[in-house]
XYZ file of C-alpha atoms in Angstrom:
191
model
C -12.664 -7.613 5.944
C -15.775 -9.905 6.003
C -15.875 -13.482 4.820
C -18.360 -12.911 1.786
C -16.567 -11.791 -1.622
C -17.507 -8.107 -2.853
C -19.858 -7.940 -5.892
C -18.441 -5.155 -8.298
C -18.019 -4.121 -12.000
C -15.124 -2.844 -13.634
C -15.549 0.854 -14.630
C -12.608 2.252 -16.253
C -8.814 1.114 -15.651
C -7.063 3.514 -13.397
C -3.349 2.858 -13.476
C -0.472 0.104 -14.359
C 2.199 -1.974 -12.662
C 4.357 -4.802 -13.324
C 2.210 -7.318 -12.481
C -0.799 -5.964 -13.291
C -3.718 -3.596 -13.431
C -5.407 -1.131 -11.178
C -9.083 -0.489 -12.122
C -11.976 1.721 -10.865
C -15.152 -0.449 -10.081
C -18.537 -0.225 -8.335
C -19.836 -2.448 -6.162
C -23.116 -4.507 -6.745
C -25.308 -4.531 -4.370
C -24.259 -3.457 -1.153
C -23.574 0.212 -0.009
C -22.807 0.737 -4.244
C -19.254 2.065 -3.328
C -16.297 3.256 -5.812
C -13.509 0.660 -5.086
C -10.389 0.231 -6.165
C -9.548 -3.403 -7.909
C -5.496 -4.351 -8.125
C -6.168 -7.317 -10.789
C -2.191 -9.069 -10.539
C -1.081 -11.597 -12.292
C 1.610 -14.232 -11.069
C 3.785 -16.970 -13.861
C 4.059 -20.427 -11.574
C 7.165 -22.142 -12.092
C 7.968 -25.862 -11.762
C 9.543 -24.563 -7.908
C 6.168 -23.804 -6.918
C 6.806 -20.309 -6.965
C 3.749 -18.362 -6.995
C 2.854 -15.216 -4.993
C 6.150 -12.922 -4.226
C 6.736 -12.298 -0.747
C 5.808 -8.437 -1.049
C 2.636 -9.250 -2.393
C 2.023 -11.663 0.595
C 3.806 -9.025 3.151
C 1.266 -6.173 1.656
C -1.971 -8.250 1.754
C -1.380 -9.781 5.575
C -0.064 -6.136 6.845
C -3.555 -4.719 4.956
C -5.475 -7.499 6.861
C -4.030 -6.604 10.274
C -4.448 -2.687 9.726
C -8.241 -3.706 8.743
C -8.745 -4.494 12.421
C -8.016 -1.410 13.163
C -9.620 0.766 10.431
C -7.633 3.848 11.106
C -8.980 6.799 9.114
C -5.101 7.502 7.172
C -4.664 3.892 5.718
C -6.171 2.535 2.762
C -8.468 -0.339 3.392
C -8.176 -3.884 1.702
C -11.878 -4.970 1.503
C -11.175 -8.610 -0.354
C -8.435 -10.597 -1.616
C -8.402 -13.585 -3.783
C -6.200 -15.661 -5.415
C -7.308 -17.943 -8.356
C -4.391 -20.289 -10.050
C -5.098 -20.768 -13.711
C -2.849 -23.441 -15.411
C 0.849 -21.884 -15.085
C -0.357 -18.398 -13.900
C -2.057 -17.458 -10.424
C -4.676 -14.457 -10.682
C -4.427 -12.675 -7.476
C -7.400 -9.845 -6.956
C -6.981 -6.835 -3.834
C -10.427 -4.666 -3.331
C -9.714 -2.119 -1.631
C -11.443 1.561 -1.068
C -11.291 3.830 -4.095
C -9.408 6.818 -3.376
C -9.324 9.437 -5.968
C -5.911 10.995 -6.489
C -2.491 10.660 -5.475
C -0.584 13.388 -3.678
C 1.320 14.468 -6.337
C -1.898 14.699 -8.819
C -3.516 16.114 -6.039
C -0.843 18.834 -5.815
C -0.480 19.381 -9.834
C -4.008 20.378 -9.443
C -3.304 23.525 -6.985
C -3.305 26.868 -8.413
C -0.633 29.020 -7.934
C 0.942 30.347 -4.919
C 0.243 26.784 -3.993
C -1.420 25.048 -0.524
C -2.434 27.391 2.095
C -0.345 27.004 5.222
C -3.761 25.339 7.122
C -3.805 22.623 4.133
C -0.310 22.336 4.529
C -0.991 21.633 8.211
C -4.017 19.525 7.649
C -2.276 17.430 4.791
C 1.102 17.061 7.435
C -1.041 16.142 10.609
C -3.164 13.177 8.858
C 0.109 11.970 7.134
C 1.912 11.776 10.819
C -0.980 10.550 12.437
C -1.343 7.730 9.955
C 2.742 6.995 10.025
C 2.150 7.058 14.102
C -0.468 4.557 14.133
C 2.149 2.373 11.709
C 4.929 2.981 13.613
C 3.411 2.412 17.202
C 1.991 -1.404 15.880
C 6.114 -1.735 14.926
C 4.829 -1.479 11.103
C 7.765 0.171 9.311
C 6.528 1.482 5.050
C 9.710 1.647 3.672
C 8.481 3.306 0.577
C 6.595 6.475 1.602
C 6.580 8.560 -1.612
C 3.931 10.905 -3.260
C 2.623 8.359 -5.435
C 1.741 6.137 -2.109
C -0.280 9.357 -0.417
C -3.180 8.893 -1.731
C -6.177 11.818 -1.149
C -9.966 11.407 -1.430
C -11.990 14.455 -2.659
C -12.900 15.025 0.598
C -9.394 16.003 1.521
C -8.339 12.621 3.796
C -5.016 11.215 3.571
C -4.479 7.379 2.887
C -1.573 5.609 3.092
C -1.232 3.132 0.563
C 1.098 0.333 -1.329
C 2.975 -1.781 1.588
C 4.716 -4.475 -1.155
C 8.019 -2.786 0.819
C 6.553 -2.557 4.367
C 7.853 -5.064 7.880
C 6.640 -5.687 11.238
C 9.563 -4.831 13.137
C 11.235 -7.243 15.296
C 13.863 -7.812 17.841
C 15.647 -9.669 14.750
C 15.140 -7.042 12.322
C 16.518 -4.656 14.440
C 19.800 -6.795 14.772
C 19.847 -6.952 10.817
C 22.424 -4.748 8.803
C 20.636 -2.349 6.857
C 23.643 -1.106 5.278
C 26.078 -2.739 2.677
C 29.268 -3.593 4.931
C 31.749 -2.035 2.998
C 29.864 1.445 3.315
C 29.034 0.460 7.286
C 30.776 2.703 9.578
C 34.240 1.016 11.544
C 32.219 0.936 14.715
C 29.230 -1.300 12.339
C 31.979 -3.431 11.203
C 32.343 -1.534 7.873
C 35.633 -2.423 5.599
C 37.538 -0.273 7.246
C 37.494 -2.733 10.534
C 39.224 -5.285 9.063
């Protein structure tokens, strides 16, 4: 991600989300790329509250995976944040990607995927999830909707509001309610 904000105009708006827009845009200038522009939109409260922690997760684990550039994860390209009176405006640029997989996969003809798209689709998908999981970066909410595929058939991962870095200390931390933990996890039947 370089140091010198991206140029761009808003072309058409793309998609919706709780806290805000998604929008297709071309850059100005530049290599005149289709990118992708998350416009977000944050209420501040008299706590200071501003930014949720996902927000801040998904931006800082986009940043690291930017050194990186791995060919099967989307690619934040700017990030902004602008506080306006009670509200803070919060803008991710990130590469345009044209479908997700499950538009991608409406748009098959029947019988369906050939088993070598099948393949191809499965092996970027893994090797994207391997370079995750080997820098200890754990999605948590790997669904069609977050597979997103370019025209030219490459597989992005996208959308890491739910992703962590594992840790030692994560690893230590129950990831199941207690009462529906097994006796041996200290589960309700242990006491």
């Amino acid at each position: 991600m370089s140091t010198e904000q991206l140029s761009y105009e808003l072309l058409a708006e793309v998609g919706e989300g709780s806290f805000g827009r998604v929008y297709k845009a071309r850059e100005i200038g530049g290599k005149q790329r289709l990118l992708a522009v998350k416009k977000l939109n944050f209420r501040l409260d008299s706590a200071g509250a501003g930014i949720p922690p996902f927000m801040i997760r998904e931006v800082a684990l986009l940043k690291k995976m930017g050194y990186f550039s791995h060919p099967n994860i989307v690619k934040l390209l700017d990030a902004s944040a602008v506080p306006l009176d009670s509200t803070l405006d919060l803008t991710l640029v990130l590469e345009y990607i044209d479908q997700d997989l499950s538009t991608y996969l409406s748009k098959v003809p029947a019988p369906g995927l050939s088993r070598g798209s099948v393949k191809d689709v499965m092996q970027q998908l893994l090797r994207g999830l391997d370079f995750l999981h080997t820098n200890l970066v754990l999605h948590r909410d790997l669904k069609p909707e977050n597979i997103l595929v370019s025209s030219r058939g490459e597989i992005k991962i996208a959308d890491f509001g739910l992703a962590r870095i594992h840790t030692f200390n994560i690893a230590l931390t129950p990831g199941v309610t207690r009462c529906r933990a097994g006796p041996q996890w200290g589960g309700c039947l242990a006491e």
